[in-house]
Amino acid sequence: MRIIKFEDLDALSEYGALLIAETVNDNNKCTLGLATGSSPIGIYEKLTKLYKEGKVDFSGVNTFNLDEYVGLKENDPQSYRFFMDHHLFDSININKKNTFIPDGSADDLESVCSEYEKLIEEHGGIDLQLLGIGHNGHIGFNEPGTEFSKKTKVVELSSSTRQANKRFFSSIDDVPTYAITMGVETIMKAKKIVMVAYGADKASIIHDAFFKEVTPLIPASILQLHPDFTLLADKEALNNI
Ligand code: F6R
């Protein structure tokens, strides 16, 4: 586990974007695992800038997102498909056919999950997985108590996660109750994992996840055991350390 501390979110995002660009420039047909939420937005902005400056070419890249809400159509402004189009895909030269996000609006969610795992394997596995961390230690939507051995699955969101995400919805009642998420096993299979954490409100969970024992009660703690895991954090998120 490597921890890199940054003065601010801008410096962190610049570094994260360069790491991703380097992965793409090493292998222009690489497979990236992507996240939504506030944490990666700065990285997506910097990646867009690198693309516009001609420093990275996404034409052969494949992407798999961590998760999607159940029950939202892809054109719903709260869906993670919409988020990714808006924050990244519409601004770079990626082929949208190569961008995969679980379809939370499908009737047969179980086959969406097994198909997603198959697709990741067919694309050679994930070369670099980007992650954020929930205040309760979730990664993707793998909530506390999750089994480490699980693959892509349907999960019920915890009330703390629904509360945290209600800022994107008009009311708590509009926040979906279920989601599809890559499992911890899927995430741990990525060759390289990069987590972004910023802000004082993440300091306590960063401390518990990476400076204490590995426990399913804090799903992110398993990342301590990954052979190539890097935490990019600003000084506020590392406050307790
Ligand atoms: C997003 C995801 C979540 C977020 C986490 C942190 O695709 O899977 O695990 O990374 O909830 O969210 P932010 O970055 O908004 O604090």
PDB file of C-alpha atoms and ligand atoms in Angstrom:
ATOM      1  CA  MET A   1       0.000   0.000   0.000  1.00  0.00           C
ATOM      2  CA  ARG A   2       1.312   3.439  -0.959  1.00  0.00           C
ATOM      3  CA  ILE A   3      -0.136   6.643   0.464  1.00  0.00           C
ATOM      4  CA  ILE A   4       0.552   9.921  -1.318  1.00  0.00           C
ATOM      5  CA  LYS A   5      -0.390  13.131   0.466  1.00  0.00           C
ATOM      6  CA  PHE A   6      -1.311  16.289  -1.449  1.00  0.00           C
ATOM      7  CA  GLU A   7      -1.615  19.938  -0.482  1.00  0.00           C
ATOM      8  CA  ASP A   8      -5.014  20.201  -2.125  1.00  0.00           C
ATOM      9  CA  LEU A   9      -7.542  18.535  -4.405  1.00  0.00           C
ATOM     10  CA  ASP A  10      -6.155  20.235  -7.501  1.00  0.00           C
ATOM     11  CA  ALA A  11      -2.682  18.714  -7.039  1.00  0.00           C
ATOM     12  CA  LEU A  12      -4.229  15.338  -6.184  1.00  0.00           C
ATOM     13  CA  SER A  13      -6.434  15.385  -9.294  1.00  0.00           C
ATOM     14  CA  GLU A  14      -3.516  16.363 -11.525  1.00  0.00           C
ATOM     15  CA  TYR A  15      -1.490  13.426 -10.226  1.00  0.00           C
ATOM     16  CA  GLY A  16      -4.420  10.994 -10.576  1.00  0.00           C
ATOM     17  CA  ALA A  17      -5.090  12.117 -14.144  1.00  0.00           C
ATOM     18  CA  LEU A  18      -1.424  11.659 -15.073  1.00  0.00           C
ATOM     19  CA  LEU A  19      -1.457   8.129 -13.607  1.00  0.00           C
ATOM     20  CA  ILE A  20      -4.453   7.223 -15.752  1.00  0.00           C
ATOM     21  CA  ALA A  21      -2.995   8.908 -18.854  1.00  0.00           C
ATOM     22  CA  GLU A  22       0.231   6.951 -18.321  1.00  0.00           C
ATOM     23  CA  THR A  23      -1.747   3.673 -18.184  1.00  0.00           C
ATOM     24  CA  VAL A  24      -3.505   4.597 -21.439  1.00  0.00           C
ATOM     25  CA  ASN A  25      -0.288   5.716 -23.131  1.00  0.00           C
ATOM     26  CA  ASP A  26       1.429   2.435 -22.147  1.00  0.00           C
ATOM     27  CA  ASN A  27      -1.408   0.408 -23.647  1.00  0.00           C
ATOM     28  CA  ASN A  28      -3.922   2.253 -25.794  1.00  0.00           C
ATOM     29  CA  LYS A  29      -6.326  -0.707 -25.580  1.00  0.00           C
ATOM     30  CA  CYS A  30      -6.283  -0.836 -21.784  1.00  0.00           C
ATOM     31  CA  THR A  31      -9.306  -1.377 -19.563  1.00  0.00           C
ATOM     32  CA  LEU A  32     -10.060   1.224 -16.908  1.00  0.00           C
ATOM     33  CA  GLY A  33     -12.369   0.769 -13.932  1.00  0.00           C
ATOM     34  CA  LEU A  34     -14.109   4.055 -13.139  1.00  0.00           C
ATOM     35  CA  ALA A  35     -16.054   5.557 -10.253  1.00  0.00           C
ATOM     36  CA  THR A  36     -18.666   8.275  -9.852  1.00  0.00           C
ATOM     37  CA  GLY A  37     -19.263  10.585  -6.856  1.00  0.00           C
ATOM     38  CA  SER A  38     -17.434  13.792  -5.965  1.00  0.00           C
ATOM     39  CA  SER A  39     -13.971  12.290  -5.507  1.00  0.00           C
ATOM     40  CA  PRO A  40     -13.006  11.571  -9.147  1.00  0.00           C
ATOM     41  CA  ILE A  41     -14.553  14.690 -10.742  1.00  0.00           C
ATOM     42  CA  GLY A  42     -11.293  16.680 -10.574  1.00  0.00           C
ATOM     43  CA  ILE A  43      -9.423  13.787 -12.194  1.00  0.00           C
ATOM     44  CA  TYR A  44     -11.975  13.629 -15.014  1.00  0.00           C
ATOM     45  CA  GLU A  45     -11.575  17.381 -15.594  1.00  0.00           C
ATOM     46  CA  LYS A  46      -7.792  17.058 -15.766  1.00  0.00           C
ATOM     47  CA  LEU A  47      -8.029  14.022 -18.054  1.00  0.00           C
ATOM     48  CA  THR A  48     -10.291  16.000 -20.403  1.00  0.00           C
ATOM     49  CA  LYS A  49      -7.679  18.771 -20.436  1.00  0.00           C
ATOM     50  CA  LEU A  50      -4.882  16.285 -21.219  1.00  0.00           C
ATOM     51  CA  TYR A  51      -6.989  14.895 -24.065  1.00  0.00           C
ATOM     52  CA  LYS A  52      -7.638  18.390 -25.480  1.00  0.00           C
ATOM     53  CA  GLU A  53      -3.893  19.106 -25.352  1.00  0.00           C
ATOM     54  CA  GLY A  54      -3.301  15.957 -27.430  1.00  0.00           C
ATOM     55  CA  LYS A  55      -1.506  14.168 -24.576  1.00  0.00           C
ATOM     56  CA  VAL A  56      -3.782  11.112 -24.346  1.00  0.00           C
ATOM     57  CA  ASP A  57      -5.898   9.180 -26.839  1.00  0.00           C
ATOM     58  CA  PHE A  58      -8.919   7.223 -25.575  1.00  0.00           C
ATOM     59  CA  SER A  59     -10.023   5.800 -28.938  1.00  0.00           C
ATOM     60  CA  GLY A  60      -9.048   2.199 -28.061  1.00  0.00           C
ATOM     61  CA  VAL A  61      -9.784   2.324 -24.316  1.00  0.00           C
ATOM     62  CA  ASN A  62     -12.483   0.245 -22.572  1.00  0.00           C
ATOM     63  CA  THR A  63     -14.080   1.300 -19.302  1.00  0.00           C
ATOM     64  CA  PHE A  64     -16.148  -0.487 -16.677  1.00  0.00           C
ATOM     65  CA  ASN A  65     -17.885   1.525 -13.987  1.00  0.00           C
ATOM     66  CA  LEU A  66     -18.125   0.258 -10.451  1.00  0.00           C
ATOM     67  CA  ASP A  67     -21.841   0.592  -9.988  1.00  0.00           C
ATOM     68  CA  GLU A  68     -25.268   1.869 -10.984  1.00  0.00           C
ATOM     69  CA  TYR A  69     -28.548   2.484  -9.188  1.00  0.00           C
ATOM     70  CA  VAL A  70     -31.362   0.003  -9.737  1.00  0.00           C
ATOM     71  CA  GLY A  71     -34.467   1.465 -11.331  1.00  0.00           C
ATOM     72  CA  LEU A  72     -32.969   4.489 -13.106  1.00  0.00           C
ATOM     73  CA  LYS A  73     -32.917   4.641 -16.900  1.00  0.00           C
ATOM     74  CA  GLU A  74     -29.588   5.634 -18.439  1.00  0.00           C
ATOM     75  CA  ASN A  75     -30.932   9.025 -19.541  1.00  0.00           C
ATOM     76  CA  ASP A  76     -32.043   9.831 -15.967  1.00  0.00           C
ATOM     77  CA  PRO A  77     -29.846  12.756 -14.797  1.00  0.00           C
ATOM     78  CA  GLN A  78     -29.207  10.882 -11.504  1.00  0.00           C
ATOM     79  CA  SER A  79     -27.983   7.728 -13.237  1.00  0.00           C
ATOM     80  CA  TYR A  80     -24.276   6.947 -13.211  1.00  0.00           C
ATOM     81  CA  ARG A  81     -24.368   6.589 -17.006  1.00  0.00           C
ATOM     82  CA  PHE A  82     -25.531  10.194 -17.215  1.00  0.00           C
ATOM     83  CA  PHE A  83     -22.824  11.246 -14.737  1.00  0.00           C
ATOM     84  CA  MET A  84     -20.057   9.572 -16.741  1.00  0.00           C
ATOM     85  CA  ASP A  85     -21.230  11.012 -20.059  1.00  0.00           C
ATOM     86  CA  HIS A  86     -21.435  14.465 -18.520  1.00  0.00           C
ATOM     87  CA  HIS A  87     -18.150  14.436 -16.565  1.00  0.00           C
ATOM     88  CA  LEU A  88     -15.954  12.516 -18.995  1.00  0.00           C
ATOM     89  CA  PHE A  89     -17.169  10.489 -21.953  1.00  0.00           C
ATOM     90  CA  ASP A  90     -18.826  13.337 -23.895  1.00  0.00           C
ATOM     91  CA  SER A  91     -15.634  15.401 -23.710  1.00  0.00           C
ATOM     92  CA  ILE A  92     -13.035  12.835 -24.852  1.00  0.00           C
ATOM     93  CA  ASN A  93     -12.620  10.605 -27.918  1.00  0.00           C
ATOM     94  CA  ILE A  94     -13.748   7.373 -26.281  1.00  0.00           C
ATOM     95  CA  ASN A  95     -16.021   5.046 -28.243  1.00  0.00           C
ATOM     96  CA  LYS A  96     -19.206   4.910 -26.136  1.00  0.00           C
ATOM     97  CA  LYS A  97     -19.633   1.257 -27.183  1.00  0.00           C
ATOM     98  CA  ASN A  98     -16.517   0.534 -25.131  1.00  0.00           C
ATOM     99  CA  THR A  99     -17.887   2.156 -21.969  1.00  0.00           C
ATOM    100  CA  PHE A 100     -19.705  -0.319 -19.749  1.00  0.00           C
ATOM    101  CA  ILE A 101     -21.980   0.476 -16.804  1.00  0.00           C
ATOM    102  CA  PRO A 102     -24.344  -2.117 -15.304  1.00  0.00           C
ATOM    103  CA  ASP A 103     -27.895  -1.641 -16.589  1.00  0.00           C
ATOM    104  CA  GLY A 104     -29.905  -0.987 -13.436  1.00  0.00           C
ATOM    105  CA  SER A 105     -33.118  -0.626 -15.424  1.00  0.00           C
ATOM    106  CA  ALA A 106     -33.060  -4.196 -16.818  1.00  0.00           C
ATOM    107  CA  ASP A 107     -35.704  -6.756 -15.815  1.00  0.00           C
ATOM    108  CA  ASP A 108     -33.238  -9.539 -15.157  1.00  0.00           C
ATOM    109  CA  LEU A 109     -30.674  -7.975 -12.847  1.00  0.00           C
ATOM    110  CA  GLU A 110     -29.018 -11.303 -12.023  1.00  0.00           C
ATOM    111  CA  SER A 111     -28.007 -11.826 -15.643  1.00  0.00           C
ATOM    112  CA  VAL A 112     -26.831  -8.205 -15.874  1.00  0.00           C
ATOM    113  CA  CYS A 113     -24.442  -9.046 -12.998  1.00  0.00           C
ATOM    114  CA  SER A 114     -23.098 -12.303 -14.441  1.00  0.00           C
ATOM    115  CA  GLU A 115     -22.795 -10.781 -17.917  1.00  0.00           C
ATOM    116  CA  TYR A 116     -20.829  -7.846 -16.465  1.00  0.00           C
ATOM    117  CA  GLU A 117     -18.283 -10.192 -14.873  1.00  0.00           C
ATOM    118  CA  LYS A 118     -17.964 -12.072 -18.165  1.00  0.00           C
ATOM    119  CA  LEU A 119     -17.436  -8.854 -20.119  1.00  0.00           C
ATOM    120  CA  ILE A 120     -14.691  -7.686 -17.745  1.00  0.00           C
ATOM    121  CA  GLU A 121     -12.897 -11.011 -18.235  1.00  0.00           C
ATOM    122  CA  GLU A 122     -13.341 -10.880 -22.020  1.00  0.00           C
ATOM    123  CA  HIS A 123     -11.681  -7.470 -21.963  1.00  0.00           C
ATOM    124  CA  GLY A 124      -8.623  -8.895 -20.208  1.00  0.00           C
ATOM    125  CA  GLY A 125      -9.533  -7.701 -16.707  1.00  0.00           C
ATOM    126  CA  ILE A 126      -9.165  -4.213 -15.300  1.00  0.00           C
ATOM    127  CA  ASP A 127      -5.737  -2.602 -15.635  1.00  0.00           C
ATOM    128  CA  LEU A 128      -6.421   0.346 -13.325  1.00  0.00           C
ATOM    129  CA  GLN A 129      -9.414   0.723 -11.007  1.00  0.00           C
ATOM    130  CA  LEU A 130     -10.269   4.154  -9.654  1.00  0.00           C
ATOM    131  CA  LEU A 131     -12.144   4.252  -6.325  1.00  0.00           C
ATOM    132  CA  GLY A 132     -13.646   6.671  -3.841  1.00  0.00           C
ATOM    133  CA  ILE A 133     -14.523   5.703  -0.269  1.00  0.00           C
ATOM    134  CA  GLY A 134     -17.842   6.074   1.526  1.00  0.00           C
ATOM    135  CA  HIS A 135     -17.997   7.505   5.052  1.00  0.00           C
ATOM    136  CA  ASN A 136     -18.845   4.001   6.261  1.00  0.00           C
ATOM    137  CA  GLY A 137     -15.895   2.481   4.374  1.00  0.00           C
ATOM    138  CA  HIS A 138     -17.818   1.230   1.371  1.00  0.00           C
ATOM    139  CA  ILE A 139     -16.096   0.738  -1.984  1.00  0.00           C
ATOM    140  CA  GLY A 140     -18.384   0.619  -4.984  1.00  0.00           C
ATOM    141  CA  PHE A 141     -21.605  -0.081  -3.123  1.00  0.00           C
ATOM    142  CA  ASN A 142     -20.105  -2.867  -1.008  1.00  0.00           C
ATOM    143  CA  GLU A 143     -21.498  -1.868   2.348  1.00  0.00           C
ATOM    144  CA  PRO A 144     -20.119  -2.820   5.805  1.00  0.00           C
ATOM    145  CA  GLY A 145     -20.506  -6.513   6.516  1.00  0.00           C
ATOM    146  CA  THR A 146     -20.120  -7.429   2.854  1.00  0.00           C
ATOM    147  CA  GLU A 147     -18.441 -10.724   1.994  1.00  0.00           C
ATOM    148  CA  PHE A 148     -15.012 -10.185   0.485  1.00  0.00           C
ATOM    149  CA  SER A 149     -15.560 -13.104  -1.889  1.00  0.00           C
ATOM    150  CA  LYS A 150     -18.413 -11.565  -3.872  1.00  0.00           C
ATOM    151  CA  LYS A 151     -18.562 -10.661  -7.541  1.00  0.00           C
ATOM    152  CA  THR A 152     -20.903  -8.168  -9.282  1.00  0.00           C
ATOM    153  CA  LYS A 153     -24.235  -8.270  -7.458  1.00  0.00           C
ATOM    154  CA  VAL A 154     -27.417  -6.440  -6.490  1.00  0.00           C
ATOM    155  CA  VAL A 155     -27.186  -4.777  -3.068  1.00  0.00           C
ATOM    156  CA  GLU A 156     -29.487  -2.893  -0.747  1.00  0.00           C
ATOM    157  CA  LEU A 157     -27.987   0.502   0.084  1.00  0.00           C
ATOM    158  CA  SER A 158     -27.397   1.334   3.730  1.00  0.00           C
ATOM    159  CA  SER A 159     -29.303   4.280   5.155  1.00  0.00           C
ATOM    160  CA  SER A 160     -26.019   6.197   5.677  1.00  0.00           C
ATOM    161  CA  THR A 161     -25.144   5.797   1.986  1.00  0.00           C
ATOM    162  CA  ARG A 162     -28.629   6.902   0.929  1.00  0.00           C
ATOM    163  CA  GLN A 163     -28.333   9.911   3.263  1.00  0.00           C
ATOM    164  CA  ALA A 164     -24.883  10.789   1.858  1.00  0.00           C
ATOM    165  CA  ASN A 165     -26.154  10.566  -1.726  1.00  0.00           C
ATOM    166  CA  LYS A 166     -29.382  12.461  -1.208  1.00  0.00           C
ATOM    167  CA  ARG A 167     -27.488  15.668  -2.064  1.00  0.00           C
ATOM    168  CA  PHE A 168     -27.851  14.633  -5.722  1.00  0.00           C
ATOM    169  CA  PHE A 169     -31.646  14.058  -5.460  1.00  0.00           C
ATOM    170  CA  SER A 170     -34.593  16.298  -4.578  1.00  0.00           C
ATOM    171  CA  SER A 171     -35.410  14.261  -1.467  1.00  0.00           C
ATOM    172  CA  ILE A 172     -34.326  11.127   0.400  1.00  0.00           C
ATOM    173  CA  ASP A 173     -37.394   9.306  -0.966  1.00  0.00           C
ATOM    174  CA  ASP A 174     -36.019   9.702  -4.482  1.00  0.00           C
ATOM    175  CA  VAL A 175     -32.701   7.998  -3.635  1.00  0.00           C
ATOM    176  CA  PRO A 176     -32.873   4.422  -4.951  1.00  0.00           C
ATOM    177  CA  THR A 177     -32.812   1.641  -2.378  1.00  0.00           C
ATOM    178  CA  TYR A 178     -30.909  -0.886  -4.475  1.00  0.00           C
ATOM    179  CA  ALA A 179     -27.870  -0.778  -6.723  1.00  0.00           C
ATOM    180  CA  ILE A 180     -25.720  -3.085  -8.817  1.00  0.00           C
ATOM    181  CA  THR A 181     -22.078  -3.051  -7.795  1.00  0.00           C
ATOM    182  CA  MET A 182     -18.882  -4.830  -8.694  1.00  0.00           C
ATOM    183  CA  GLY A 183     -18.108  -7.091  -5.740  1.00  0.00           C
ATOM    184  CA  VAL A 184     -15.021  -6.789  -3.570  1.00  0.00           C
ATOM    185  CA  GLU A 185     -13.550  -9.788  -5.406  1.00  0.00           C
ATOM    186  CA  THR A 186     -14.062  -8.060  -8.765  1.00  0.00           C
ATOM    187  CA  ILE A 187     -12.375  -4.912  -7.480  1.00  0.00           C
ATOM    188  CA  MET A 188      -9.457  -6.810  -5.921  1.00  0.00           C
ATOM    189  CA  LYS A 189      -8.741  -8.534  -9.252  1.00  0.00           C
ATOM    190  CA  ALA A 190      -7.783  -5.184 -10.851  1.00  0.00           C
ATOM    191  CA  LYS A 191      -4.057  -5.063 -11.585  1.00  0.00           C
ATOM    192  CA  LYS A 192      -3.672  -1.602 -10.068  1.00  0.00           C
ATOM    193  CA  ILE A 193      -6.045   0.236  -7.706  1.00  0.00           C
ATOM    194  CA  VAL A 194      -6.030   3.986  -7.059  1.00  0.00           C
ATOM    195  CA  MET A 195      -8.289   5.502  -4.407  1.00  0.00           C
ATOM    196  CA  VAL A 196      -9.070   9.198  -4.087  1.00  0.00           C
ATOM    197  CA  ALA A 197     -10.047  10.721  -0.741  1.00  0.00           C
ATOM    198  CA  TYR A 198     -10.233  14.378   0.131  1.00  0.00           C
ATOM    199  CA  GLY A 199     -11.656  16.545   2.881  1.00  0.00           C
ATOM    200  CA  ALA A 200     -11.723  16.390   6.679  1.00  0.00           C
ATOM    201  CA  ASP A 201     -14.959  14.385   6.654  1.00  0.00           C
ATOM    202  CA  LYS A 202     -13.022  11.395   5.223  1.00  0.00           C
ATOM    203  CA  ALA A 203     -10.192  11.496   7.814  1.00  0.00           C
ATOM    204  CA  SER A 204     -11.755   9.174  10.337  1.00  0.00           C
ATOM    205  CA  ILE A 205     -12.697   6.447   7.833  1.00  0.00           C
ATOM    206  CA  ILE A 206      -9.277   6.678   6.140  1.00  0.00           C
ATOM    207  CA  HIS A 207      -7.686   6.075   9.519  1.00  0.00           C
ATOM    208  CA  ASP A 208      -9.933   3.114  10.314  1.00  0.00           C
ATOM    209  CA  ALA A 209      -9.599   1.557   6.842  1.00  0.00           C
ATOM    210  CA  PHE A 210      -5.847   1.797   6.345  1.00  0.00           C
ATOM    211  CA  PHE A 211      -4.262   2.059   9.787  1.00  0.00           C
ATOM    212  CA  LYS A 212      -6.155  -0.700  11.559  1.00  0.00           C
ATOM    213  CA  GLU A 213      -6.936  -4.357  10.891  1.00  0.00           C
ATOM    214  CA  VAL A 214      -8.637  -5.657   7.744  1.00  0.00           C
ATOM    215  CA  THR A 215     -12.316  -6.282   8.482  1.00  0.00           C
ATOM    216  CA  PRO A 216     -15.494  -6.806   6.432  1.00  0.00           C
ATOM    217  CA  LEU A 217     -17.043  -4.132   8.669  1.00  0.00           C
ATOM    218  CA  ILE A 218     -14.915  -1.644   6.718  1.00  0.00           C
ATOM    219  CA  PRO A 219     -14.884  -3.022   3.168  1.00  0.00           C
ATOM    220  CA  ALA A 220     -12.110  -0.641   1.976  1.00  0.00           C
ATOM    221  CA  SER A 221      -9.704  -2.150   4.533  1.00  0.00           C
ATOM    222  CA  ILE A 222      -9.225  -5.186   2.226  1.00  0.00           C
ATOM    223  CA  LEU A 223      -7.257  -2.894  -0.109  1.00  0.00           C
ATOM    224  CA  GLN A 224      -4.350  -3.130   2.365  1.00  0.00           C
ATOM    225  CA  LEU A 225      -3.849  -6.640   0.945  1.00  0.00           C
ATOM    226  CA  HIS A 226      -3.779  -5.614  -2.727  1.00  0.00           C
ATOM    227  CA  PRO A 227      -0.294  -5.831  -4.301  1.00  0.00           C
ATOM    228  CA  ASP A 228      -0.594  -2.487  -6.125  1.00  0.00           C
ATOM    229  CA  PHE A 229      -2.848  -0.148  -4.165  1.00  0.00           C
ATOM    230  CA  THR A 230      -2.250   3.615  -3.978  1.00  0.00           C
ATOM    231  CA  LEU A 231      -4.227   6.044  -1.854  1.00  0.00           C
ATOM    232  CA  LEU A 232      -4.176   9.630  -3.110  1.00  0.00           C
ATOM    233  CA  ALA A 233      -5.353  11.855  -0.259  1.00  0.00           C
ATOM    234  CA  ASP A 234      -5.239  15.529   0.562  1.00  0.00           C
ATOM    235  CA  LYS A 235      -3.822  16.612   3.899  1.00  0.00           C
ATOM    236  CA  GLU A 236      -7.303  17.048   5.431  1.00  0.00           C
ATOM    237  CA  ALA A 237      -8.238  13.423   4.717  1.00  0.00           C
ATOM    238  CA  LEU A 238      -4.971  12.362   6.376  1.00  0.00           C
ATOM    239  CA  ASN A 239      -5.547  14.551   9.408  1.00  0.00           C
ATOM    240  CA  ASN A 240      -5.737  11.763  11.969  1.00  0.00           C
ATOM    241  CA  ILE A 241      -2.512  10.145  10.820  1.00  0.00           C
TER     242      ILE A 241
HETATM  243  C1  F6R B   1     -19.149   5.652  -6.813  1.00  0.00           C
HETATM  244  C2  F6R B   1     -18.939   4.695  -5.741  1.00  0.00           C
HETATM  245  C3  F6R B   1     -18.909   5.080  -4.306  1.00  0.00           C
HETATM  246  C4  F6R B   1     -18.202   6.414  -4.036  1.00  0.00           C
HETATM  247  C5  F6R B   1     -18.245   6.753  -2.545  1.00  0.00           C
HETATM  248  C6  F6R B   1     -17.606   8.099  -2.263  1.00  0.00           C
HETATM  249  O1  F6R B   1     -19.181   5.019  -8.072  1.00  0.00           O
HETATM  250  O2  F6R B   1     -18.846   3.555  -6.025  1.00  0.00           O
HETATM  251  O3  F6R B   1     -18.281   4.059  -3.577  1.00  0.00           O
HETATM  252  O4  F6R B   1     -16.879   6.334  -4.475  1.00  0.00           O
HETATM  253  O5  F6R B   1     -19.555   6.765  -2.096  1.00  0.00           O
HETATM  254  O6  F6R B   1     -18.386   9.108  -2.829  1.00  0.00           O
HETATM  255  P1  F6R B   1     -17.858  10.606  -2.883  1.00  0.00           P
HETATM  256  O7  F6R B   1     -16.692  10.611  -3.806  1.00  0.00           O
HETATM  257  O8  F6R B   1     -19.027  11.388  -3.454  1.00  0.00           O
HETATM  258  O9  F6R B   1     -17.511  10.993  -1.497  1.00  0.00           O
END
